Structures are given as C-alpha cells and as structure tokens.
Amino acid sequence: MALAAFVLSGCNAFLDTTPSDRISDKMTWTKQEYVDLYVNNFYEYLSVYGQFGSQQFNGSITEGLTNTFKYGSVSPGSAAGDANDYVFYPEKLQPSGSLLDVWANTYTRIRRINEFLDAMNVHSTFSDEVNTRYEAQARFFRAYLYFQLAKRHTQGTSNGGLILYTDLNMKKDTPLSSAADVWQQIYDDLDFAAKNLPEAWDPANTGRITSYGAYAFMSRAMLYAERWEDAKNAADKVINSGKFSLTADYADAYKGGNSESIIQFAYNGVSGPSHNFDKNYVPYGDYLMAGSDEYGGKGTPTQEMVEYYETKDGKVVDWSEWHGETKNNPPFDQLEPRFHATILYAGASWKGNTILPTEMGTNGRFMQYGAENYANGRTTTGYYLRKLVDESHAMDLITVGGSHTWVEVRLAEVLLNRAEALHRIGGNDAGARADINTVRARVGLPASKIDDTFEAIRHERLIELAYEGHLYWDMRRWKLAHTEYNNYRCHGIKVTGPDFEGKYKWEYVDCDTKDRKFLEKVYVLPIPVGEINNNKAVEQFNEWK
C-alpha cells in the first residue's frame, strides 16, 4: 500500500504521516505506528471532498450553481466556465459524464477502507480495544464516503439507491440497495464510530476523528436522510457536551484550531499538502507584485448574496435605489458583521489597501461578463470573496500553496442542524429558534424577525455557512432548486469614477446575459454509464432513462 504524506489538525499539532516504503498487509499489522500511517491515508478524504479539494465539483465550488456566486469565465474549465455551462445548459449533465460525478473514485476509496478492515481481521495481533479504535476511524470514513454518493444518488428518485459494499465480497453484478438501506449503513457506521472513538485524543494524535466528530457529522447526514430524531439526538450529544463553543469573532469560526472546530484538515503551504484556493479567489492586484495578473477572482459573490444580509440591528435593507444607477454609496457600512467577514466590496480593506473594482482598478478590477474568455483576476459582479481566503498569504510567492485549514464541521452548523431537526419533528419551533438565535447572538444580531421558522432556518444557514459548501446541496435536499434556481439571472454592481465632484457611479448590471436553469431530474444524479455497462444487476434511475 502506498502511504500518502499529509498533515492533520491545526494549532501546530501535526500527525507524522511520512511513509518509509511499501510494506505488506501482514507486516503493517505488526506495529501500531505502521497502522497509524495506513489510517492517516483516510484523513486525506476530508481535503479531497472539502471546498479546497477537487471532488465536490471538479475543483469549482458548488455555490457557483446557485444565485450567490458567479464564475467570471466564458470558456470551460475548473474554477472558470464549468459552473456557467451547468447553470445555462443543465442538459450537459449526462450519465456519460458529469463534473459532479464522484462514483468511481469514491467506490475505489470505499474498497480501500474495506481492505483495511479485512486485513485487520486477518492479521492484527493487537488487543480488541486497539482494533476497535482503528475500526471506528475506518468506519467513520466509510460513512463519510457513502454520504458523498448518497447525497448525489438517493435524493428525489423513485427507484434509486447505491451499491453497498461493506467487505471484499464485491461481486461483479451487484444490485442497488434501497436509499433507506444506504442511509442506515451510514448511520450504523457513524454510530459505531461515535460509540468507540475517544472524546479527545492525546497530543500526539490531535486531529483524529473524535466521538463528537462522528456525532457532529451524523447530525448533518441524518438531515439528508430525513431522519429528524437521529439528527437531533446526534446534535444534542455535541452541543450538550460543553466541549465546544462559538468563537467570539465570526471571522475566526471557519479558520480551525479553535473552540468551534469539530472536524478539520490542516494544510502546510511549504511542506505540503497545500491548496490553490487563495490563488483562485484573491482580488485583482494580489499577483501584480509577482508580475502576473492572470490568477485570482475566478469566482465572486453576487449582488443577490449581498442583499440577503441584514443590517447590524437585524433590519432588511431596501436595495431598490441600487437596482438602477445612482451616485449614492451602497449601505455596506450598515450591514452585519458576517457580511464584512465574507465579502470584499468597494471600500473594504484588504492587505493594507482599499478595494476599488473599477474597470482600471489596481486593487480589484471590474470586467463585464463575456468581454473576454477568462476573468484573469477581474470581478464580473463588483465583489470578491473574503471568507476562506487567507489575507496573510503573500501571493508574490506564487509557488507556495495555501495553508488555510479546512473546517469540515463546526459548532454553528451543528446548532443549525438541530434547529432544522427540531422544526421538522414538529412541536418545538421554540427550540429551533433558540438555536438560530444563539448563532445570531455571536455577531450581535437580535432574534430572527422572520415569521416562518423554516424560512428563518434557510436564511441563517445561507448567511452563517456561506461558501462552506452547503447551499447547493441544501436546495437540492429541500427540493427548492427547480423553482428558485430556474429562469433567473445573477447581478452585480459596477462602480465607475470618481467624477469632478469626487463621486462614484453605482450601476446595477446583469452578470449572466442569459437565464439560468435547474432541471428537476438533476435532484438525483445518474448512475454513470460505465457502471450500467459493467453491472447487469443495475438499472438506470427512472429520471435518466
């Protein structure tokens, strides 16, 4: 087996994952340090499927398939025109190929975990306690992998499910298990992990999945399964433990290595592993010091996203004046703290400079969508992404990758997971609103004024978890995408000037040029044609026949 080298956890606590050579399964199970290296390979999956990885949407972020984010390129490509292709021409998503498809790679990873568990049963001479702890880690990641498949292939179909493999008896013609059986397998693996992992590891193993990590992820997975009691109970385990707390500053919440982080994967831009998120999304000007402006700004927040934010005192802003042309400055300074931590706007401070994305700007630059094939650092919406981008990353060192930690699950999500579960169970909207308001209180906002509890949950998830990879999948599981993401366009604000009076003009612009669409059948992604051709026991989902 090949042992990958990568770094886990934050706060300068790292696991030594450097392999020395290739060794047999039998030899692996002679020393715990060898097995630890084997297990460490599974932790890489947190990075592969996270926002900094390549497996959610082929290197783009799925917010580009919603009304909150716009990729600036016309030409196809990862973090370029792929997202635009899929929202303008959703019929391009086919069983013969899909940028959202992770079928083959994920099943390969599931097999690796099953091989590990089989080898443990055959070769391990360790105590039952040690074996159980290894099994618990492996089964967490098997559930994590099946979740990636289940959210794609079990939602919204009348005859769907997945092929379940829990051992090495992987017959060629294996039928689909039902969606209910798939979610039960995910639950069983997470339940085993939660009951058999420690609440905390010793310092040498900081960064490994804990019991609370398994429960936290269960609270997410069971929302997709529509098993509300299970989601609520799992969230209770985490919240009631008292082990986690919301960070005082929202801008720290998603940075890892703090009281809010429950599952995370840390990067190291010098020794690796690293990521290209900063490189892809920094504002125009960050690369100029290195003699290049061809990177950054590949995707940017939309005006629609900006208008979702409330004021600092919880009021709704009237944006009608900025839906045309005006010389009055937009009310950016009135918006709540999460806006300022998430979006770079004209007037925002970034690396000691002031963002001003005019057509000839040096710190931010505007380009009308379609004017050129690639954005090359320019924004087509008038905004840039601040959240998840490392402001301390010196982009003149273009060979050094990003070091920003990826936080897979944090406490705010678990609170919002419980809020939704309580609402769905019925009879406890007061409890749901209490969790919502706990999240809001962190940024000084009053209790939500949205009358409908589900709409309050939707709003808080959209704002609190912005650009963390939830919105597109939430809209799919809620079956709202075919109505709210159909026949619409995204917009931005173009700023020009100043004029002789020192004023700027703000102009509402269409940054799509054509309507976006969402096909109802896309709620369930098709079984890849390769599986259909090689597995006689599998039948394509009804929606894709």
Coordinates of C-alpha atoms in Angstrom, one line a residue:
M1 CA 0.0 0.0 0.0
A2 CA 1.2 3.5 -0.8
L3 CA 1.2 5.7 2.3
A4 CA 0.4 9.4 1.4
A5 CA 2.1 12.1 3.3
F6 CA -0.1 14.9 4.6
V7 CA -0.7 17.0 7.7
L8 CA -3.6 16.9 10.1
S9 CA -5.1 19.2 12.6
G10 CA -4.4 22.8 13.5
C11 CA -2.6 24.9 16.1
N12 CA 0.8 23.5 15.1
A13 CA -0.3 19.9 16.2
F14 CA 0.5 17.6 13.3
L15 CA 0.5 13.8 12.7
D16 CA 3.6 12.3 11.3
T17 CA 2.4 10.7 8.1
T18 CA 5.6 10.3 6.2
P19 CA 6.0 6.7 4.8
S20 CA 9.3 5.0 4.7
D21 CA 8.5 2.4 2.0
R22 CA 5.9 -0.1 0.8
I23 CA 5.1 -2.9 3.1
S24 CA 2.7 -5.9 3.1
D25 CA -0.6 -6.1 4.9
K26 CA 0.8 -8.7 7.3
M27 CA 3.8 -6.5 8.1
T28 CA 1.6 -3.4 8.6
W29 CA -0.2 -5.1 11.4
T30 CA 3.0 -5.9 13.3
K31 CA 3.3 -2.3 14.7
Q32 CA 0.7 0.3 15.6
E33 CA 2.9 3.0 14.1
Y34 CA 2.5 1.3 10.7
V35 CA -1.2 1.0 11.1
D36 CA -1.5 4.7 12.1
L37 CA 0.2 5.6 8.8
Y38 CA -2.3 3.4 6.9
V39 CA -5.2 5.1 8.7
N40 CA -3.8 8.5 8.0
N41 CA -4.5 8.0 4.3
F42 CA -8.2 8.1 5.1
Y43 CA -8.0 11.5 6.6
E44 CA -7.0 12.9 3.2
Y45 CA -10.6 12.4 2.1
L46 CA -11.5 15.4 4.3
S47 CA -9.4 17.6 1.9
V48 CA -10.4 15.8 -1.3
Y49 CA -14.2 16.5 -0.8
G50 CA -13.8 19.8 1.0
Q51 CA -14.0 23.3 -0.5
F52 CA -10.3 23.3 -1.1
G53 CA -10.4 19.9 -2.9
S54 CA -11.4 18.7 -6.3
Q55 CA -14.2 16.1 -5.7
Q56 CA -17.3 18.2 -5.0
F57 CA -17.5 19.9 -8.4
N58 CA -14.2 19.1 -10.2
G59 CA -12.3 22.0 -8.5
S60 CA -15.1 24.6 -8.7
I61 CA -17.3 25.3 -5.6
T62 CA -20.9 24.3 -5.9
E63 CA -22.1 27.8 -4.8
G64 CA -21.4 28.6 -8.5
L65 CA -24.5 26.6 -9.2
T66 CA -26.6 28.9 -7.0
N67 CA -27.6 32.6 -7.1
T68 CA -24.8 33.5 -4.6
F69 CA -21.7 33.1 -6.7
K70 CA -20.6 33.9 -10.2
Y71 CA -17.6 32.5 -12.1
G72 CA -16.3 35.1 -14.5
S73 CA -15.0 33.0 -17.4
V74 CA -16.9 32.1 -20.5
S75 CA -14.6 29.3 -21.5
P76 CA -14.9 25.9 -19.8
G77 CA -12.6 25.0 -17.1
S78 CA -12.3 24.3 -13.4
A79 CA -13.0 27.5 -11.4
A80 CA -13.7 29.0 -14.8
G81 CA -16.6 28.4 -17.1
D82 CA -17.7 25.0 -16.0
A83 CA -20.3 26.3 -13.5
N84 CA -21.7 28.7 -16.1
D85 CA -22.1 25.8 -18.5
Y86 CA -24.1 23.8 -16.0
V87 CA -26.4 26.7 -15.0
F88 CA -27.0 27.8 -18.6
Y89 CA -27.2 24.4 -20.1
P90 CA -28.0 21.8 -17.4
E91 CA -28.8 19.2 -20.1
K92 CA -25.0 18.9 -20.4
L93 CA -25.1 16.8 -17.2
Q94 CA -25.4 13.2 -18.6
P95 CA -24.8 9.6 -17.5
S96 CA -21.9 9.6 -19.9
G97 CA -20.1 12.3 -18.0
S98 CA -20.7 14.8 -15.2
L99 CA -18.4 17.2 -13.3
L100 CA -20.5 16.4 -10.2
D101 CA -19.9 12.7 -10.5
V102 CA -17.6 11.1 -7.9
W103 CA -18.8 7.5 -8.4
A104 CA -15.7 5.6 -9.5
N105 CA -13.2 7.4 -7.3
T106 CA -15.4 7.2 -4.2
Y107 CA -16.0 3.5 -4.6
T108 CA -12.3 3.0 -5.0
R109 CA -11.8 4.7 -1.7
I110 CA -14.5 2.6 -0.1
R111 CA -12.7 -0.5 -1.2
R112 CA -9.5 0.7 0.4
I113 CA -11.3 1.0 3.7
N114 CA -12.9 -2.4 3.3
E115 CA -9.4 -3.8 2.6
F116 CA -8.1 -2.2 5.7
L117 CA -10.9 -3.8 7.8
D118 CA -10.4 -7.2 6.2
A119 CA -6.6 -7.0 6.8
M120 CA -7.3 -6.1 10.5
N121 CA -9.5 -9.2 10.9
V122 CA -6.9 -11.5 9.3
H123 CA -3.6 -10.1 10.5
S124 CA -3.9 -8.0 13.6
T125 CA -2.5 -9.3 16.9
F126 CA -3.4 -6.1 18.8
S127 CA -5.9 -6.0 21.6
D128 CA -9.7 -5.7 21.0
E129 CA -9.6 -2.2 22.3
V130 CA -6.9 -1.1 19.9
N131 CA -8.6 -2.9 16.9
T132 CA -11.9 -1.3 17.8
R133 CA -10.4 2.2 17.7
Y134 CA -8.9 1.5 14.3
E135 CA -12.2 0.1 13.1
A136 CA -14.1 3.1 14.4
Q137 CA -11.9 5.5 12.4
A138 CA -12.2 3.5 9.3
R139 CA -16.0 3.2 9.6
F140 CA -16.3 6.9 10.1
F141 CA -14.6 7.5 6.7
R142 CA -16.6 4.8 5.0
A143 CA -19.8 6.6 6.2
Y144 CA -18.2 9.9 5.0
L145 CA -17.6 8.4 1.6
Y146 CA -21.1 6.8 1.3
F147 CA -22.5 10.2 2.2
Q148 CA -20.8 11.8 -0.8
L149 CA -22.5 9.2 -3.0
A150 CA -25.9 9.2 -1.2
K151 CA -26.4 13.0 -1.5
R152 CA -25.9 12.6 -5.2
H153 CA -27.8 9.4 -6.0
T154 CA -30.6 8.9 -3.5
Q155 CA -32.3 12.2 -3.4
G156 CA -35.5 12.6 -5.4
T157 CA -35.5 9.4 -7.3
S158 CA -38.3 6.8 -7.4
N159 CA -36.0 3.7 -7.8
G160 CA -32.6 4.8 -6.6
G161 CA -30.0 3.8 -4.1
L162 CA -26.4 2.7 -4.1
I163 CA -24.4 -0.4 -4.3
L164 CA -23.4 -1.2 -0.7
Y165 CA -20.0 -2.9 -0.2
T166 CA -19.0 -3.5 3.5
D167 CA -16.5 -6.2 2.8
L168 CA -14.3 -7.5 0.0
N169 CA -17.1 -9.7 -1.5
M170 CA -17.5 -7.3 -4.3
K171 CA -19.4 -9.3 -6.9
K172 CA -19.4 -8.0 -10.5
D173 CA -23.2 -7.9 -10.8
T174 CA -24.4 -6.4 -7.6
P175 CA -27.8 -4.7 -7.4
L176 CA -28.6 -1.3 -5.8
S177 CA -29.6 -1.3 -2.2
S178 CA -32.5 1.0 -1.4
A179 CA -32.0 4.6 -0.3
A180 CA -33.3 3.6 3.2
D181 CA -30.7 0.8 3.4
V182 CA -27.9 3.2 2.3
W183 CA -28.7 5.8 5.0
Q184 CA -29.0 3.0 7.6
Q185 CA -25.5 1.9 6.7
I186 CA -24.2 5.4 7.0
Y187 CA -25.9 5.7 10.4
D188 CA -24.6 2.4 11.6
D189 CA -21.0 3.2 10.7
L190 CA -21.2 6.7 12.3
D191 CA -22.9 5.2 15.4
F192 CA -20.1 2.7 15.7
A193 CA -17.5 5.4 15.3
A194 CA -19.2 7.7 17.8
K195 CA -19.5 5.0 20.5
N196 CA -15.9 3.7 20.1
L197 CA -13.8 6.8 19.5
P198 CA -12.4 8.8 22.3
E199 CA -13.9 12.2 23.3
A200 CA -10.3 13.6 22.8
W201 CA -7.0 12.1 21.7
D202 CA -3.6 12.5 23.3
P203 CA -1.5 15.4 21.9
A204 CA 0.4 13.1 19.5
N205 CA -2.8 12.2 17.8
T206 CA -4.5 15.6 17.8
G207 CA -6.5 15.9 14.6
R208 CA -8.0 12.4 14.5
I209 CA -11.8 12.0 14.5
T210 CA -13.3 12.0 17.9
S211 CA -16.6 10.7 19.2
Y212 CA -18.1 14.2 18.9
G213 CA -16.8 14.5 15.4
A214 CA -18.8 11.4 14.4
Y215 CA -21.9 12.7 16.1
A216 CA -21.5 16.1 14.5
F217 CA -21.3 14.6 11.1
M218 CA -24.2 12.3 11.9
S219 CA -26.3 15.4 12.6
R220 CA -25.6 16.5 9.0
A221 CA -26.1 13.2 7.3
M222 CA -29.4 12.4 9.0
L223 CA -30.9 15.7 7.7
Y224 CA -30.3 14.4 4.2
A225 CA -31.8 11.1 5.2
E226 CA -34.8 12.9 6.7
R227 CA -34.3 11.0 10.0
W228 CA -35.0 14.0 12.1
E229 CA -34.9 12.4 15.5
D230 CA -31.5 10.9 14.7
A231 CA -30.2 14.2 13.5
K232 CA -31.5 16.0 16.7
N233 CA -30.1 13.3 19.0
A234 CA -26.6 13.4 17.4
A235 CA -26.6 17.2 17.6
D236 CA -27.6 17.0 21.3
K237 CA -24.5 14.9 22.0
V238 CA -22.2 17.6 20.6
I239 CA -24.0 20.7 21.9
N240 CA -24.7 19.3 25.4
S241 CA -21.1 18.0 25.9
G242 CA -19.9 21.5 26.7
K243 CA -16.7 20.7 24.8
F244 CA -17.3 23.3 22.1
S245 CA -18.3 27.0 21.9
L246 CA -18.8 29.6 19.2
T247 CA -15.8 31.8 18.7
A248 CA -16.2 35.4 19.8
D249 CA -15.4 36.6 16.3
Y250 CA -17.2 35.1 13.3
A251 CA -14.1 35.7 11.2
D252 CA -12.3 33.1 13.3
A253 CA -15.1 30.5 13.2
Y254 CA -14.0 28.8 10.0
K255 CA -10.3 29.1 10.4
G256 CA -9.8 25.9 12.5
G257 CA -7.8 25.2 15.6
N258 CA -10.3 26.8 18.0
S259 CA -13.3 26.1 20.2
E260 CA -15.7 25.9 17.4
S261 CA -13.9 23.4 15.1
I262 CA -15.1 19.8 15.4
I263 CA -13.6 18.2 12.3
Q264 CA -10.8 19.9 10.3
F265 CA -7.9 19.2 7.9
A266 CA -4.9 21.5 8.1
Y267 CA -2.6 22.3 5.2
N268 CA 1.0 23.5 5.0
G269 CA 1.9 25.7 2.1
V270 CA 5.6 25.0 2.3
S271 CA 6.0 21.2 3.0
G272 CA 2.5 20.2 1.9
P273 CA -0.2 19.3 1.4
S274 CA -1.3 22.7 0.2
H275 CA -4.3 24.0 -1.8
N276 CA -4.9 26.6 -4.6
F277 CA -8.0 28.3 -3.0
D278 CA -6.2 31.6 -2.3
K279 CA -4.6 31.5 -5.8
N280 CA -8.0 31.1 -7.4
Y281 CA -10.0 33.7 -5.4
V282 CA -7.8 36.6 -4.3
P283 CA -8.8 40.0 -5.7
Y284 CA -7.1 41.5 -8.7
G285 CA -3.8 43.1 -7.7
D286 CA -2.6 40.4 -5.4
Y287 CA -0.5 38.8 -8.2
L288 CA 0.8 42.0 -9.7
M289 CA 3.7 42.2 -7.3
A290 CA 4.9 38.9 -8.9
G291 CA 4.5 40.2 -12.4
S292 CA 1.2 38.4 -13.2
D293 CA -2.5 39.2 -13.0
E294 CA -3.8 36.0 -14.5
Y295 CA -4.9 34.5 -11.3
G296 CA -7.5 35.3 -8.6
G297 CA -11.0 36.5 -8.9
K298 CA -12.2 33.4 -10.7
G299 CA -15.5 33.4 -8.9
T300 CA -17.1 36.2 -7.0
P301 CA -20.2 36.8 -4.7
T302 CA -23.3 38.2 -6.4
Q303 CA -25.5 41.2 -5.6
E304 CA -28.2 38.7 -4.7
M305 CA -26.0 37.3 -2.0
V306 CA -25.2 40.8 -0.7
E307 CA -28.9 41.6 -0.4
Y308 CA -29.5 38.6 1.8
Y309 CA -27.6 40.3 4.7
E310 CA -29.4 42.2 7.3
T311 CA -28.3 45.4 9.0
K312 CA -26.4 45.3 12.2
D313 CA -29.6 45.7 14.2
G314 CA -31.4 43.0 12.2
K315 CA -33.4 45.0 9.7
V316 CA -33.9 44.3 6.0
V317 CA -32.2 46.8 3.6
D318 CA -34.1 48.4 0.7
W319 CA -31.8 48.0 -2.2
S320 CA -34.1 49.4 -4.9
E321 CA -32.1 52.6 -5.3
W322 CA -29.1 50.4 -6.4
H323 CA -31.1 48.4 -9.0
G324 CA -30.5 51.2 -11.5
E325 CA -27.9 53.9 -11.5
T326 CA -27.0 56.2 -8.6
K327 CA -24.2 58.3 -7.1
N328 CA -25.2 57.4 -3.6
N329 CA -22.9 54.9 -1.9
P330 CA -24.4 51.5 -1.2
P331 CA -25.2 50.8 2.5
F332 CA -22.2 48.4 3.0
D333 CA -21.3 50.0 6.3
Q334 CA -24.8 49.3 7.7
L335 CA -24.6 45.5 7.1
E336 CA -24.0 42.9 9.9
P337 CA -20.5 41.6 10.7
R338 CA -20.8 38.4 8.7
F339 CA -21.1 40.4 5.5
H340 CA -17.8 42.2 6.2
A341 CA -16.1 38.9 7.1
T342 CA -17.4 37.1 3.9
I343 CA -17.3 39.6 1.1
L344 CA -14.9 42.2 -0.2
Y345 CA -16.7 45.2 -1.6
A346 CA -15.7 48.7 -2.9
G347 CA -14.2 50.4 0.1
A348 CA -13.2 47.3 2.0
S349 CA -9.7 47.0 3.4
W350 CA -7.5 44.1 2.1
K351 CA -3.8 43.6 2.8
G352 CA -3.5 47.3 3.8
N353 CA -5.1 48.5 0.6
T354 CA -8.7 49.6 -0.3
I355 CA -10.6 47.5 -2.7
L356 CA -12.0 49.6 -5.6
P357 CA -13.0 47.4 -8.5
T358 CA -13.3 49.9 -11.3
E359 CA -12.5 48.9 -14.9
M360 CA -9.0 50.1 -14.4
G361 CA -8.6 49.4 -10.7
T362 CA -5.4 48.3 -9.2
N363 CA -6.9 46.7 -6.0
G364 CA -9.8 44.9 -7.6
R365 CA -10.9 45.4 -11.2
F366 CA -14.2 45.1 -13.0
M367 CA -14.9 43.2 -16.2
Q368 CA -18.3 42.8 -17.9
Y369 CA -19.1 39.1 -18.1
G370 CA -18.3 37.9 -21.7
A371 CA -16.0 40.7 -22.6
E372 CA -13.1 38.2 -22.5
N373 CA -12.9 34.4 -22.2
Y374 CA -11.2 34.4 -18.8
A375 CA -11.6 36.7 -15.8
N376 CA -7.8 36.9 -15.1
G377 CA -8.4 38.3 -11.6
R378 CA -11.2 40.6 -12.5
T379 CA -14.7 40.5 -11.0
T380 CA -17.9 40.5 -13.0
T381 CA -20.0 41.2 -10.0
G382 CA -18.1 44.1 -8.3
Y383 CA -17.3 41.9 -5.3
Y384 CA -14.6 39.4 -4.3
L385 CA -14.7 36.5 -1.8
R386 CA -13.1 37.3 1.5
K387 CA -14.2 34.2 3.6
L388 CA -11.8 31.2 3.4
V389 CA -9.2 33.3 1.5
D390 CA -6.1 33.8 3.6
E391 CA -5.3 37.5 3.9
S392 CA -1.9 36.7 5.3
H393 CA -0.9 34.7 2.3
A394 CA 1.8 36.6 0.4
M395 CA 0.8 36.0 -3.2
D396 CA 4.2 37.1 -4.6
L397 CA 5.4 33.6 -3.5
I398 CA 3.4 32.0 -6.3
T399 CA 5.0 28.6 -5.9
V400 CA 3.8 28.4 -2.3
G401 CA 0.3 26.9 -1.9
G402 CA -2.4 27.8 0.6
S403 CA -2.1 26.8 4.3
H404 CA -5.6 27.8 5.4
T405 CA -7.2 25.0 7.4
W406 CA -10.3 23.4 6.0
V407 CA -13.0 23.0 8.7
E408 CA -15.4 20.2 7.7
V409 CA -17.8 20.6 10.6
R410 CA -18.1 23.4 13.2
L411 CA -20.4 24.0 16.1
A412 CA -22.6 26.7 14.3
E413 CA -23.6 24.1 11.7
V414 CA -24.5 21.6 14.4
L415 CA -26.7 24.2 16.1
L416 CA -28.4 24.9 12.8
N417 CA -28.7 21.1 12.0
R418 CA -30.5 20.7 15.4
A419 CA -32.7 23.7 14.6
E420 CA -33.9 22.1 11.4
A421 CA -34.4 18.7 13.0
L422 CA -36.5 20.3 15.8
H423 CA -38.6 22.1 13.3
R424 CA -39.1 19.0 11.2
I425 CA -40.1 16.9 14.2
G426 CA -42.8 19.4 15.0
G427 CA -43.9 21.0 18.2
N428 CA -40.6 22.5 19.1
D429 CA -40.2 25.6 16.9
A430 CA -39.2 27.5 20.1
G431 CA -36.2 25.2 20.5
A432 CA -35.4 25.6 16.8
R433 CA -35.5 29.4 17.1
A434 CA -33.3 29.3 20.3
D435 CA -30.6 27.6 18.3
I436 CA -30.9 30.1 15.4
N437 CA -30.7 33.0 17.8
T438 CA -27.7 31.5 19.5
V439 CA -25.9 31.7 16.2
R440 CA -27.1 35.2 15.6
A441 CA -26.1 36.4 19.0
R442 CA -22.5 35.7 18.3
V443 CA -22.5 38.6 15.8
G444 CA -24.7 40.9 17.9
L445 CA -27.9 40.4 16.0
P446 CA -31.3 40.3 17.7
A447 CA -33.6 37.3 17.5
S448 CA -34.7 36.5 13.9
K449 CA -37.7 38.5 12.8
I450 CA -38.7 36.0 10.0
D451 CA -42.1 34.7 11.0
D452 CA -41.8 31.3 9.2
T453 CA -39.4 29.1 11.2
F454 CA -38.2 27.1 8.1
E455 CA -37.5 30.3 6.3
A456 CA -35.6 31.6 9.3
I457 CA -33.5 28.4 9.2
R458 CA -32.9 28.7 5.5
H459 CA -31.8 32.3 5.9
E460 CA -29.4 31.6 8.8
R461 CA -27.8 28.6 7.0
L462 CA -27.3 30.7 3.9
I463 CA -25.6 33.5 5.8
E464 CA -23.8 31.7 8.6
L465 CA -22.5 28.8 6.4
A466 CA -21.9 31.0 3.3
Y467 CA -19.4 29.5 0.8
E468 CA -18.7 26.5 3.0
G469 CA -20.3 24.1 0.5
H470 CA -23.8 23.7 1.9
L471 CA -26.2 25.8 -0.1
Y472 CA -26.4 23.9 -3.4
W473 CA -26.9 20.6 -1.6
D474 CA -29.4 22.1 0.9
M475 CA -31.5 23.4 -2.0
R476 CA -31.5 20.0 -3.6
R477 CA -32.5 18.1 -0.5
W478 CA -35.2 20.7 0.2
K479 CA -36.5 20.3 -3.4
L480 CA -36.4 24.1 -3.9
A481 CA -33.8 24.4 -6.6
H482 CA -36.2 23.7 -9.6
T483 CA -38.3 26.7 -8.6
E484 CA -35.9 29.2 -7.1
Y485 CA -33.0 28.4 -9.4
N486 CA -34.9 28.4 -12.7
N487 CA -35.3 31.2 -15.2
Y488 CA -33.3 33.8 -13.2
R489 CA -30.1 35.7 -13.6
C490 CA -27.5 36.9 -11.2
H491 CA -26.4 40.5 -10.9
G492 CA -23.6 42.7 -9.7
I493 CA -22.8 46.4 -9.1
K494 CA -20.3 48.2 -11.4
V495 CA -18.6 51.2 -9.9
T496 CA -17.1 54.0 -12.1
G497 CA -15.5 57.3 -11.3
P498 CA -14.8 59.4 -9.5
D499 CA -16.4 62.4 -11.3
F500 CA -15.3 66.0 -10.9
E501 CA -17.2 66.1 -7.6
G502 CA -15.3 63.1 -6.3
K503 CA -18.4 60.9 -6.5
Y504 CA -18.7 57.4 -7.9
K505 CA -21.5 56.0 -10.0
W506 CA -23.0 52.7 -9.0
E507 CA -24.7 50.7 -11.8
Y508 CA -26.8 47.5 -11.4
V509 CA -25.5 45.0 -14.0
D510 CA -26.6 41.7 -15.4
C511 CA -23.6 39.4 -15.0
D512 CA -25.1 36.4 -16.7
T513 CA -26.5 37.6 -20.0
K514 CA -28.8 34.6 -20.2
D515 CA -31.2 32.8 -17.9
R516 CA -30.0 30.1 -15.5
K517 CA -31.9 26.8 -15.3
F518 CA -32.2 23.8 -13.0
L519 CA -33.8 20.6 -14.3
E520 CA -35.9 18.7 -11.8
K521 CA -34.4 15.4 -12.7
V522 CA -31.0 16.7 -11.5
Y523 CA -32.1 16.2 -7.9
V524 CA -30.8 12.7 -8.4
L525 CA -27.6 12.4 -10.4
P526 CA -27.5 9.5 -12.9
I527 CA -25.6 6.2 -12.4
P528 CA -22.5 6.6 -14.7
V529 CA -22.8 4.7 -18.0
G530 CA -19.6 2.7 -17.1
E531 CA -21.4 1.1 -14.1
I532 CA -24.5 0.4 -16.2
N533 CA -22.4 -1.3 -18.9
N534 CA -20.4 -3.4 -16.4
N535 CA -23.1 -4.3 -13.9
K536 CA -26.1 -6.3 -15.3
A537 CA -27.9 -6.1 -12.0
V538 CA -28.1 -2.3 -12.1
E539 CA -30.9 -0.3 -13.8
Q540 CA -30.6 3.4 -14.5
F541 CA -32.8 5.7 -12.4
N542 CA -36.2 6.4 -13.9
E543 CA -35.4 10.1 -14.3
W544 CA -32.4 9.3 -16.7
K545 CA -33.9 6.5 -18.8

